[in-house]
C-alpha cells in the first residue's frame, strides 16, 4: 500500500537540532521521511536536513546500515555529489536526521518537461553524473534512486548538475516489500529489474546504471520512457530493452547496454558509462561497435632480442623513465614507430608469435651505456618543431637506431647533430605522419619527458581489412586507462568503453569497418595511463585539435604524470582496388 505521511510529525520553523542547526522550512516529504531547509546557527550557512521516519529508525538492522553508509558519504568528496555533514539524533525530539549541503537549482525532471535537451548536453550529463556515481560506488555506496528528481541543475547549466538524496539502506530495509505494494521510496519509472526482485533481486552499482539510462533517455525525449504504470506492466517492460526507436541514434548503443534487463549484460562500471563515446558525426569514416566483444587471449610478450638481431617480427615502442641528464635528474623519452611484423620468417621453436607492442617499461636498474645516453640527451633537447617524435633504440654498443615520424627535414638536422656531438652515425627511419596526427603526437612528446607509469600497448595486427577485428592489450599498473583512435581525417573516437578488465591489463576487441568508398584509412591508437582518473573532459570525440587540447589540460592538472603510448593501424577495403 502507499505510505501516508504523518503530518503531525512535521517540525515547525525555528526548531533547533543539537544546538547546531535550525529548521527554516519544509522542502519535501516522502517514503523515507521529510527534508527541511535549515541553516547552521553559528555561520548562517544553509543546509538540507533529512529526517528519518520513526518506524524506520526503530529497525536495528536498518539503523546500523544507515549509520555505516552515512559515515561513508560523509567521507565522500566529489563535485557532482552533495556534501554530507552529519548523521545524528536530536536528543529532545528523539529524531534521527542527516545534515547535507543545500543545493538550490532546478530539478532535472522540471527541465525536461520543457522539452528534450540537445544531444551534446545529454552527453555532458552522461559523463558528469556517471563520474559522480562512480565515486560513490568506489566506496561501496549505491544510490538506489537515480531519477531526474534527484538531479539538481544549477543556473540552468547541465555542466553544474549535482546528485542529491542517496537512498541509504533503502533496499535492505524493504526486502520482500520492494516497489509493488510496498513503501518503496523510488520511482516506478526509474527502478531497475533487480529492484523489483528480478534476476536475484540483488541491488548493486549496475542498478544505478540502469536507472541512469532511463534518466538519459528522458533527457533525449523530453519525457520518460513508458516503463509501465500497472504492476504487471512495470515488471513486464523490464524483461527486455525498451523501445529506443525515438532516441537519437548516437545514444542508442550506450542505452542498449545500460538498459539490459540482466545486470550482468550492462557496462560493468559507471566509469565505462562516463567514457562511452557519443556516436560519430557525418565525418566519421569508421563504424565502431556498440558493445565490446570478447577480447582474445593475451599474447605472451617476446623475450629480449640479441643485440645483433635485426628488427624483424613485432615492432615496439618504449617510453623510458628518468635518466641522469647534465648532472640533474630528468626524463628522456623514446618512442619507437611501429613497423609491420615480418611474417615471412618462422618463429623460433617454442616461442609464441608476439603481438605488435608499444611499451613504457620501468626505469632501468642500471644506467644506459654512454653513447646511447648521449643520443637520448640530444633528442631530449632537439627542437624538431611540431609533429616531431624521435625514438632511439640501442642495437649495439655504438649502434643506434632511431625511429622517427613527422617530416623528413628535422630528422636530417637531427642526424647531423648526433654525428657532430657523438661521432655516431645513427640509422634513422622516418615514417611520415599525416598532419591530422600532429595533435596526438605533440601530446605524446610533451608528456613523454616526465616519465609515467609502466605502459604497454599491443595489437594483434597493424594492417586490417574493413570488417576485421582490431584486438590487443594495454598492460599497466595504473588504475585509469583511456584509449582513443585518431583517423587521418582528424577525427578522434573515444573507444575506452571497449576496454575489458584483466589482471594489470585492459583488453580490447572491436570490429572496424569503413563507412565510405575510401580504399585505405590510416589510424593512430593513443593509450593514456594515469594514477588518477582524468575527469572533466567535455568532449572526447571530435576534431583532434580540440580533443587533445582538452586532454592536455586535464593531464597537466594531474598530481602524477601520465604515460602515453601510440600505435599505427591501417584499415583497407578488401575489394581488391
Coordinates of C-alpha atoms in Angstrom, one line a residue:
X1 CA 0.0 0.0 0.0
X2 CA 1.0 3.6 -0.4
X3 CA 2.8 5.2 2.6
X4 CA 0.9 8.1 4.2
X5 CA 3.0 10.9 5.6
X6 CA 2.0 11.7 9.2
X7 CA 1.6 15.5 9.2
X8 CA 1.9 15.6 12.9
X9 CA 5.5 14.5 12.7
X10 CA 6.5 17.7 10.8
X11 CA 8.7 20.1 12.6
X12 CA 7.9 23.8 12.9
X13 CA 10.1 26.7 11.8
X14 CA 12.7 27.6 14.4
X15 CA 13.2 24.1 15.7
X16 CA 16.8 23.7 16.8
X17 CA 18.8 20.5 16.4
X18 CA 21.6 19.7 18.8
X19 CA 22.3 23.4 19.2
X20 CA 23.9 23.3 15.7
X21 CA 21.1 23.7 13.1
X22 CA 17.8 25.4 12.9
X23 CA 14.9 24.5 10.7
X24 CA 13.6 27.1 8.3
X25 CA 11.0 25.4 6.1
X26 CA 9.8 22.0 4.7
X27 CA 11.2 21.1 1.3
X28 CA 9.6 17.7 0.7
X29 CA 8.1 14.6 2.3
X30 CA 8.2 11.1 1.1
X31 CA 8.6 7.4 1.9
X32 CA 11.9 7.9 3.8
X33 CA 10.8 10.9 5.8
X34 CA 10.9 14.7 5.5
X35 CA 13.5 17.1 4.1
X36 CA 13.8 20.6 5.5
X37 CA 15.8 23.6 4.6
X38 CA 17.7 24.9 7.6
X39 CA 20.9 26.7 8.5
X40 CA 23.9 26.4 10.7
X41 CA 23.3 28.5 13.7
X42 CA 26.8 29.8 14.1
X43 CA 27.6 30.6 10.4
X44 CA 24.2 31.0 8.8
X45 CA 25.2 28.6 6.1
X46 CA 22.1 26.9 4.5
X47 CA 21.8 23.1 4.9
X48 CA 19.3 20.4 4.0
X49 CA 18.1 18.3 6.9
X50 CA 16.6 14.9 6.1
X51 CA 14.7 13.3 8.9
X52 CA 14.1 9.5 9.0
X53 CA 10.7 8.1 9.7
X54 CA 10.4 7.0 13.3
X55 CA 9.3 3.4 12.4
X56 CA 12.4 3.0 10.2
X57 CA 14.6 4.3 13.0
X58 CA 13.3 1.6 15.3
X59 CA 14.7 -1.1 13.0
X60 CA 18.2 -2.0 14.4
X61 CA 19.4 -3.6 11.2
X62 CA 18.3 -0.6 9.1
X63 CA 19.9 1.8 11.7
X64 CA 23.2 0.1 11.6
X65 CA 23.4 0.1 7.8
X66 CA 22.2 3.7 7.7
X67 CA 25.0 4.8 10.1
X68 CA 27.6 2.9 8.1
X69 CA 26.6 4.4 4.7
X70 CA 26.1 7.8 6.2
X71 CA 29.6 7.7 7.5
X72 CA 30.9 6.7 4.1
X73 CA 29.0 9.5 2.4
X74 CA 30.5 12.0 4.9
X75 CA 33.9 10.9 3.7
X76 CA 32.9 11.1 0.0
X77 CA 34.0 14.3 -1.7
X78 CA 33.1 14.8 -5.3
X79 CA 32.0 17.9 -7.1
X80 CA 28.9 16.2 -8.5
X81 CA 27.6 14.8 -5.2
X82 CA 26.1 17.0 -2.5
X83 CA 28.2 17.0 0.7
X84 CA 27.0 15.1 3.7
X85 CA 27.9 16.7 7.0
X86 CA 26.4 14.9 9.9
X87 CA 24.2 12.0 11.0
X88 CA 22.8 12.4 14.5
X89 CA 19.9 12.1 16.8
X90 CA 18.2 15.2 18.2
X91 CA 18.0 14.3 22.0
X92 CA 14.9 16.3 22.8
X93 CA 12.9 15.2 19.7
X94 CA 14.4 11.7 19.6
X95 CA 14.5 12.0 15.8
X96 CA 17.3 10.9 13.6
X97 CA 18.4 13.3 10.9
X98 CA 21.1 13.7 8.2
X99 CA 22.6 17.2 7.6
X100 CA 23.6 17.8 4.0
X101 CA 24.8 20.6 1.7
X102 CA 21.8 22.7 0.5
X103 CA 21.8 23.0 -3.3
X104 CA 19.4 25.4 -4.9
X105 CA 18.5 24.9 -8.5
X106 CA 16.1 23.3 -10.9
X107 CA 15.3 19.6 -10.8
X108 CA 16.3 17.8 -14.0
X109 CA 12.7 16.5 -14.2
X110 CA 11.4 20.0 -14.4
X111 CA 13.9 20.9 -17.0
X112 CA 12.9 18.1 -19.3
X113 CA 9.2 19.0 -19.0
X114 CA 10.1 22.0 -21.3
X115 CA 11.4 19.6 -24.0
X116 CA 14.2 17.4 -25.0
X117 CA 17.8 18.5 -24.2
X118 CA 20.4 18.9 -27.0
X119 CA 22.3 15.7 -27.6
X120 CA 25.6 17.4 -26.6
X121 CA 24.1 18.5 -23.3
X122 CA 22.9 15.0 -22.6
X123 CA 26.4 13.7 -23.4
X124 CA 27.8 16.1 -20.8
X125 CA 25.3 14.9 -18.3
X126 CA 26.1 11.3 -19.1
X127 CA 29.8 11.8 -18.2
X128 CA 29.2 14.1 -15.3
X129 CA 26.6 12.0 -13.5
X130 CA 28.4 8.7 -14.2
X131 CA 31.6 10.0 -12.7
X132 CA 29.9 11.2 -9.6
X133 CA 28.1 7.9 -9.1
X134 CA 31.3 6.0 -9.7
X135 CA 32.9 7.9 -6.8
X136 CA 30.1 6.7 -4.6
X137 CA 30.3 3.1 -6.0
X138 CA 34.1 3.1 -5.2
X139 CA 33.1 3.5 -1.5
X140 CA 30.5 0.7 -1.8
X141 CA 27.5 3.1 -1.9
X142 CA 24.7 2.5 -4.3
X143 CA 22.3 5.4 -4.9
X144 CA 19.3 3.2 -5.5
X145 CA 17.1 6.1 -6.5
X146 CA 18.7 7.7 -9.6
X147 CA 16.0 9.8 -11.1
X148 CA 15.5 13.3 -12.7
X149 CA 14.1 14.5 -9.3
X150 CA 17.4 13.6 -7.6
X151 CA 19.5 15.7 -10.0
X152 CA 19.7 19.4 -9.4
X153 CA 20.7 21.7 -12.3
X154 CA 22.4 24.9 -11.1
X155 CA 22.0 28.1 -13.1
X156 CA 20.3 26.1 -15.9
X157 CA 23.7 24.6 -16.8
X158 CA 23.9 20.8 -17.0
X159 CA 27.7 21.2 -16.6
X160 CA 26.8 22.1 -12.9
X161 CA 24.4 19.3 -12.3
X162 CA 24.5 17.7 -8.8
X163 CA 23.2 14.4 -7.4
X164 CA 21.2 14.5 -4.3
X165 CA 19.2 12.2 -2.0
X166 CA 21.1 8.9 -1.9
X167 CA 18.7 6.1 -1.0
X168 CA 20.8 5.0 2.0
X169 CA 20.0 1.4 3.2
X170 CA 16.7 1.6 1.3
X171 CA 16.8 -1.8 -0.5
X172 CA 17.9 -3.7 2.6
X173 CA 15.1 -2.3 4.6
X174 CA 12.4 -3.1 2.1
X175 CA 13.4 -6.7 1.1
X176 CA 10.2 -8.5 0.3
X177 CA 8.4 -5.2 0.2
X178 CA 10.1 -3.6 -2.8
X179 CA 8.1 -1.4 -5.3
X180 CA 5.0 -3.4 -5.8
X181 CA 2.5 -2.9 -3.0
X182 CA 5.2 -1.5 -0.6
X183 CA 6.6 1.7 0.7
X184 CA 9.5 1.9 -1.7
X185 CA 10.7 5.5 -2.0
X186 CA 12.0 5.1 -5.5
X187 CA 10.0 5.9 -8.7
X188 CA 8.4 3.3 -10.8
X189 CA 9.7 4.9 -14.0
X190 CA 13.4 4.6 -13.0
X191 CA 13.8 1.4 -10.9
X192 CA 15.9 -1.5 -12.2
X193 CA 14.6 -5.0 -12.7
X194 CA 16.6 -6.2 -9.7
X195 CA 14.8 -3.6 -7.5
X196 CA 11.6 -5.4 -8.4
X197 CA 13.1 -8.7 -7.3
X198 CA 14.1 -9.9 -10.8
X199 CA 17.5 -11.5 -11.6
X200 CA 18.0 -12.5 -8.0
X201 CA 17.0 -9.1 -6.5
X202 CA 20.5 -8.1 -5.6
X203 CA 20.8 -4.3 -5.9
X204 CA 24.4 -3.4 -6.9
X205 CA 26.0 -0.5 -8.7
X206 CA 24.6 -1.8 -12.0
X207 CA 21.2 -1.0 -10.7
X208 CA 22.2 2.7 -10.8
X209 CA 23.5 2.2 -14.4
X210 CA 20.0 1.0 -15.4
X211 CA 18.3 3.9 -13.7
X212 CA 20.7 6.4 -15.2
X213 CA 20.0 5.0 -18.6
X214 CA 16.3 5.8 -18.1
X215 CA 17.2 9.3 -17.0
X216 CA 19.3 10.0 -20.1
X217 CA 16.5 8.6 -22.3
X218 CA 14.1 11.1 -20.7
X219 CA 16.5 13.9 -21.3
X220 CA 16.7 13.0 -25.0
X221 CA 13.0 12.6 -25.4
X222 CA 11.7 15.3 -23.2
X223 CA 9.5 12.8 -21.4
X224 CA 10.1 9.4 -19.6
X225 CA 10.1 6.2 -21.5
X226 CA 6.9 4.3 -20.9
X227 CA 8.1 1.7 -18.4
X228 CA 4.6 0.8 -17.3
X229 CA 2.2 2.1 -14.7
X230 CA 0.3 -1.0 -13.5
X231 CA 2.1 -3.7 -11.5
X232 CA 2.1 -6.2 -14.3
X233 CA 3.4 -3.6 -16.8
X234 CA 6.2 -2.4 -14.6
X235 CA 7.7 -5.9 -14.4
X236 CA 6.9 -7.0 -18.0
X237 CA 8.6 -4.0 -19.5
X238 CA 11.8 -4.7 -17.7
X239 CA 12.1 -8.2 -19.3
X240 CA 13.6 -6.6 -22.5
X241 CA 15.3 -3.5 -23.6
X242 CA 12.7 -0.7 -24.0
X243 CA 11.8 0.8 -27.4
X244 CA 14.6 3.3 -28.3
X245 CA 13.4 4.0 -31.8
X246 CA 12.8 7.7 -31.0
X247 CA 16.1 8.1 -29.3
X248 CA 18.9 10.0 -31.2
X249 CA 20.9 7.2 -33.0
X250 CA 24.2 8.4 -31.4
X251 CA 22.9 7.4 -28.0
X252 CA 21.3 4.1 -28.9
X253 CA 24.3 1.8 -28.5
X254 CA 25.0 3.1 -25.0
X255 CA 21.4 3.0 -23.8
X256 CA 21.0 -0.5 -25.3
X257 CA 23.8 -1.6 -22.9
X258 CA 22.7 0.3 -19.9
X259 CA 19.1 -0.9 -20.2
X260 CA 19.8 -4.6 -20.5
X261 CA 17.4 -6.5 -18.1
X262 CA 20.2 -8.7 -16.8
X263 CA 22.7 -6.7 -14.7
X264 CA 25.5 -8.9 -16.0
X265 CA 24.9 -7.6 -19.5
X266 CA 25.2 -3.9 -18.6
X267 CA 28.5 -1.9 -18.5
X268 CA 30.5 -3.2 -15.5
X269 CA 31.1 0.3 -14.0
X270 CA 30.0 3.9 -14.2
X271 CA 33.5 4.7 -15.4
X272 CA 32.6 2.8 -18.6
X273 CA 29.4 4.8 -18.9
X274 CA 31.3 8.1 -18.4
X275 CA 33.9 7.1 -21.1
X276 CA 31.4 5.8 -23.6
X277 CA 31.8 7.9 -26.8
X278 CA 29.0 9.8 -28.4
X279 CA 28.3 8.3 -31.8
X280 CA 30.3 9.6 -34.8
X281 CA 29.1 12.6 -36.8
X282 CA 28.9 12.8 -40.6
X283 CA 32.7 13.0 -40.8
X284 CA 33.1 9.6 -39.2
X285 CA 34.7 7.2 -41.6
X286 CA 34.8 4.1 -39.4
X287 CA 32.0 2.3 -37.7
X288 CA 32.7 1.2 -34.2
X289 CA 30.9 -1.5 -32.2
X290 CA 28.1 -0.6 -29.9
X291 CA 29.3 -3.1 -27.3
X292 CA 32.6 -4.8 -26.5
X293 CA 33.1 -8.2 -28.0
X294 CA 35.1 -10.9 -26.3
X295 CA 38.8 -10.0 -26.3
X296 CA 41.3 -12.6 -27.4
X297 CA 43.6 -14.3 -25.1
X298 CA 46.6 -12.1 -24.2
X299 CA 49.7 -13.0 -26.1
X300 CA 53.0 -13.7 -24.3
X301 CA 55.5 -10.9 -24.9
X302 CA 58.6 -11.9 -26.8
X303 CA 61.9 -12.3 -24.9
X304 CA 64.5 -9.6 -25.3
X305 CA 66.3 -9.6 -28.7
X306 CA 70.0 -10.2 -29.1
X307 CA 72.0 -7.0 -29.9
X308 CA 72.7 -8.2 -33.4
X309 CA 69.2 -9.3 -34.1
X310 CA 67.7 -7.3 -36.9
X311 CA 64.4 -5.6 -36.1
X312 CA 62.2 -8.3 -37.7
X313 CA 59.0 -9.5 -36.2
X314 CA 56.8 -7.3 -34.0
X315 CA 57.7 -3.6 -33.8
X316 CA 57.9 -2.0 -30.4
X317 CA 57.5 1.4 -28.8
X318 CA 59.1 2.3 -25.5
X319 CA 58.7 5.2 -23.1
X320 CA 61.8 5.4 -20.9
X321 CA 61.7 6.8 -17.4
X322 CA 64.0 9.2 -15.6
X323 CA 67.8 9.2 -16.5
X324 CA 70.7 11.3 -15.4
X325 CA 70.8 14.4 -17.6
X326 CA 73.5 17.0 -17.4
X327 CA 74.1 16.5 -13.7
X328 CA 70.4 16.6 -12.8
X329 CA 67.6 14.1 -12.8
X330 CA 65.4 14.4 -15.9
X331 CA 63.3 12.2 -18.1
X332 CA 64.2 11.0 -21.5
X333 CA 61.6 9.9 -24.0
X334 CA 61.9 7.1 -26.5
X335 CA 59.1 6.3 -28.8
X336 CA 59.6 3.6 -31.4
X337 CA 57.5 3.9 -34.5
X338 CA 55.6 0.7 -35.2
X339 CA 56.5 -1.4 -38.2
X340 CA 54.7 -4.3 -39.7
X341 CA 55.7 -7.8 -38.5
X342 CA 57.8 -9.8 -40.8
X343 CA 55.6 -12.8 -41.3
X344 CA 57.9 -14.5 -43.8
X345 CA 60.3 -15.6 -41.1
X346 CA 59.1 -18.5 -38.9
X347 CA 59.1 -18.0 -35.1
X348 CA 61.8 -20.0 -33.2
X349 CA 60.6 -23.2 -31.8
X350 CA 58.6 -22.9 -28.6
X351 CA 58.3 -19.1 -28.9
X352 CA 54.8 -17.7 -29.3
X353 CA 54.2 -15.2 -32.0
X354 CA 54.4 -11.8 -30.4
X355 CA 51.9 -9.1 -30.6
X356 CA 52.9 -5.8 -32.1
X357 CA 53.7 -3.7 -29.0
X358 CA 54.4 -0.3 -27.7
X359 CA 55.7 -0.2 -24.2
X360 CA 56.6 2.1 -21.4
X361 CA 58.8 0.0 -19.1
X362 CA 60.1 1.0 -15.6
X363 CA 63.3 2.9 -15.2
X364 CA 66.2 0.6 -15.9
X365 CA 68.2 -0.6 -12.8
X366 CA 71.5 0.2 -14.5
X367 CA 72.4 3.3 -16.4
X368 CA 72.3 3.2 -20.2
X369 CA 75.7 3.0 -22.0
X370 CA 77.3 6.3 -22.6
X371 CA 76.7 6.6 -26.4
X372 CA 73.0 5.8 -26.1
X373 CA 72.6 8.2 -23.2
X374 CA 74.2 11.0 -25.2
X375 CA 71.8 10.3 -28.1
X376 CA 68.9 10.4 -25.7
X377 CA 70.1 13.8 -24.4
X378 CA 70.4 15.2 -27.9
X379 CA 66.9 14.1 -28.8
X380 CA 65.6 15.5 -25.5
X381 CA 67.0 18.9 -26.3
X382 CA 66.5 18.8 -30.0
X383 CA 63.8 21.2 -31.4
X384 CA 62.2 19.4 -34.3
X385 CA 59.1 21.6 -34.2
X386 CA 55.6 20.4 -34.2
X387 CA 54.6 16.9 -35.1
X388 CA 58.1 15.5 -34.4
X389 CA 58.9 12.3 -32.5
X390 CA 62.3 10.6 -32.4
X391 CA 62.9 7.4 -30.6
X392 CA 66.3 5.9 -30.1
X393 CA 67.0 2.2 -29.9
X394 CA 70.2 0.7 -28.9
X395 CA 71.2 -2.1 -31.3
X396 CA 74.8 -2.4 -30.1
X397 CA 77.5 -0.7 -28.1
X398 CA 77.8 2.1 -30.7
X399 CA 75.0 1.0 -33.0
X400 CA 72.0 3.3 -32.6
X401 CA 68.7 3.1 -34.5
X402 CA 66.2 5.9 -34.4
X403 CA 62.6 5.6 -35.4
X404 CA 61.0 8.9 -36.2
X405 CA 57.8 10.2 -37.6
X406 CA 56.9 13.6 -38.8
X407 CA 58.6 15.5 -41.6
X408 CA 61.9 14.4 -43.2
X409 CA 63.8 17.7 -42.8
X410 CA 64.0 17.8 -39.0
X411 CA 65.5 14.3 -38.9
X412 CA 68.2 15.2 -41.4
X413 CA 69.2 18.0 -39.0
X414 CA 69.0 15.6 -36.0
X415 CA 71.2 13.1 -37.8
X416 CA 73.8 15.8 -38.4
X417 CA 73.7 16.9 -34.8
X418 CA 74.2 13.4 -33.4
X419 CA 77.1 12.8 -35.7
X420 CA 78.7 16.1 -34.7
X421 CA 78.4 15.5 -31.0
X422 CA 78.9 11.8 -30.7
X423 CA 80.7 10.8 -33.9
X424 CA 78.0 8.1 -34.1
X425 CA 76.2 7.6 -37.5
X426 CA 72.7 6.5 -36.4
X427 CA 70.3 4.6 -38.6
X428 CA 67.2 6.7 -38.8
X429 CA 63.9 5.5 -40.3
X430 CA 61.3 8.2 -40.8
X431 CA 57.6 7.4 -41.1
X432 CA 55.8 10.4 -42.4
X433 CA 52.7 11.0 -40.3
X434 CA 49.7 12.9 -41.8
X435 CA 49.2 16.4 -40.4
X436 CA 46.0 15.2 -38.7
X437 CA 48.0 13.1 -36.3
X438 CA 50.1 16.0 -35.1
X439 CA 47.9 17.0 -32.1
X440 CA 48.3 13.4 -30.7
X441 CA 52.0 13.2 -31.4
X442 CA 52.7 16.5 -29.9
X443 CA 50.8 15.5 -26.8
X444 CA 52.7 12.2 -26.6
X445 CA 56.0 14.1 -26.9
X446 CA 55.1 16.6 -24.3
X447 CA 54.4 14.1 -21.6
X448 CA 57.0 11.5 -22.6
X449 CA 59.7 13.6 -20.9
X450 CA 58.1 13.4 -17.5
X451 CA 58.1 9.6 -17.0
X452 CA 54.8 8.0 -16.1
X453 CA 53.5 4.6 -15.0
X454 CA 54.6 1.4 -16.9
X455 CA 52.5 1.1 -20.1
X456 CA 52.5 -1.4 -22.9
X457 CA 50.1 -1.1 -25.9
X458 CA 49.8 -4.2 -28.0
X459 CA 47.8 -5.0 -31.1
X460 CA 47.3 -8.3 -32.9
X461 CA 47.8 -6.8 -36.3
X462 CA 48.5 -3.3 -37.7
X463 CA 47.1 -3.9 -41.2
X464 CA 43.3 -4.7 -41.2
X465 CA 40.7 -5.2 -43.8
X466 CA 37.4 -3.4 -43.4
X467 CA 35.3 -5.6 -41.1
X468 CA 38.3 -7.1 -39.4
X469 CA 38.7 -7.1 -35.6
X470 CA 41.1 -4.7 -34.0
X471 CA 42.3 -6.6 -30.9
X472 CA 45.0 -6.1 -28.4
X473 CA 46.0 -5.3 -24.8
X474 CA 47.0 -2.4 -22.7
X475 CA 49.2 -3.6 -19.8
X476 CA 49.8 -1.2 -17.0
X477 CA 49.6 -0.9 -13.2
X478 CA 47.9 2.4 -13.5
X479 CA 44.2 2.3 -12.4
X480 CA 43.0 4.8 -15.1
X481 CA 43.3 4.0 -18.7
X482 CA 41.9 5.8 -21.8
X483 CA 42.0 4.6 -25.4
X484 CA 41.4 6.7 -28.5
X485 CA 41.5 6.2 -32.2
X486 CA 42.5 9.1 -34.4
X487 CA 41.8 8.7 -38.1
X488 CA 43.6 10.6 -40.8
X489 CA 40.6 12.8 -41.3
X490 CA 41.5 14.3 -38.0
X491 CA 38.5 12.8 -36.1
X492 CA 39.0 11.3 -32.6
X493 CA 37.0 8.3 -31.5
X494 CA 37.0 7.6 -27.8
X495 CA 36.9 3.8 -27.6
X496 CA 37.7 3.5 -23.9
X497 CA 34.3 1.8 -23.4
X498 CA 35.6 -1.1 -25.4
X499 CA 38.2 -2.0 -22.8
X500 CA 37.8 -5.1 -20.6
X501 CA 39.4 -5.6 -17.3
X502 CA 42.1 -8.2 -16.7
X503 CA 44.9 -8.5 -14.2
X504 CA 47.1 -5.4 -14.5
X505 CA 45.8 -5.0 -18.1
X506 CA 42.9 -3.9 -20.3
X507 CA 42.0 -5.9 -23.4
X508 CA 40.1 -4.7 -26.4
X509 CA 38.5 -6.2 -29.4
X510 CA 36.3 -4.3 -31.8
X511 CA 35.3 -4.7 -35.5
X512 CA 36.2 -1.7 -37.7
X513 CA 34.5 -1.1 -41.0
X514 CA 35.0 1.7 -43.5
X515 CA 31.8 3.7 -43.9
X516 CA 32.7 5.3 -47.2
X517 CA 34.1 4.1 -50.6
X518 CA 37.6 5.0 -49.4
X519 CA 40.2 2.4 -50.1
X520 CA 42.6 3.0 -47.2
X521 CA 42.3 4.7 -43.9
X522 CA 45.3 5.2 -41.6
X523 CA 44.7 5.4 -37.9
X524 CA 46.6 6.2 -34.7
X525 CA 45.8 4.4 -31.5
X526 CA 46.5 6.5 -28.4
X527 CA 46.6 4.9 -24.9
X528 CA 46.9 7.0 -21.8
X529 CA 47.5 5.5 -18.4
X530 CA 47.5 7.6 -15.2
X531 CA 47.4 7.1 -11.5
X532 CA 44.2 9.1 -11.1
X533 CA 41.1 9.5 -13.2
X534 CA 41.1 12.1 -16.0
X535 CA 37.9 13.8 -15.3
X536 CA 36.1 16.8 -16.7
X537 CA 36.5 16.1 -20.4
X538 CA 33.7 18.0 -22.1
X539 CA 34.2 16.2 -25.4
X540 CA 36.3 13.1 -26.0
X541 CA 35.1 12.6 -29.6
X542 CA 35.5 15.0 -32.5
X543 CA 38.3 17.2 -34.1
X544 CA 41.7 16.1 -32.9
X545 CA 42.9 19.7 -32.1
X546 CA 40.0 20.2 -29.7
X547 CA 40.1 16.8 -28.1
X548 CA 43.8 16.6 -27.5
X549 CA 44.0 20.2 -26.3
X550 CA 41.3 19.3 -23.7
X551 CA 43.2 16.1 -22.8
X552 CA 46.5 18.0 -22.4
X553 CA 44.9 20.5 -20.0
X554 CA 43.4 17.7 -17.9
X555 CA 46.6 15.6 -17.9
X556 CA 48.7 18.6 -16.9
X557 CA 46.4 19.1 -13.9
X558 CA 47.1 15.5 -12.6
X559 CA 49.3 15.2 -9.5
X560 CA 51.4 12.5 -11.1
X561 CA 52.4 12.4 -14.8
X562 CA 50.7 10.0 -17.2
X563 CA 52.2 7.7 -19.7
X564 CA 51.2 7.8 -23.4
X565 CA 51.7 5.1 -26.0
X566 CA 50.8 5.2 -29.6
X567 CA 50.3 2.6 -32.3
X568 CA 49.8 2.9 -36.1
X569 CA 47.0 0.8 -37.7
X570 CA 45.6 0.9 -41.2
X571 CA 42.2 -0.2 -42.4
X572 CA 41.7 -1.2 -46.0
X573 CA 38.8 -2.1 -48.1
X574 CA 39.1 -5.7 -49.2
X575 CA 37.5 -5.1 -52.6
X576 CA 40.9 -5.5 -54.4
X577 CA 41.1 -1.9 -55.6

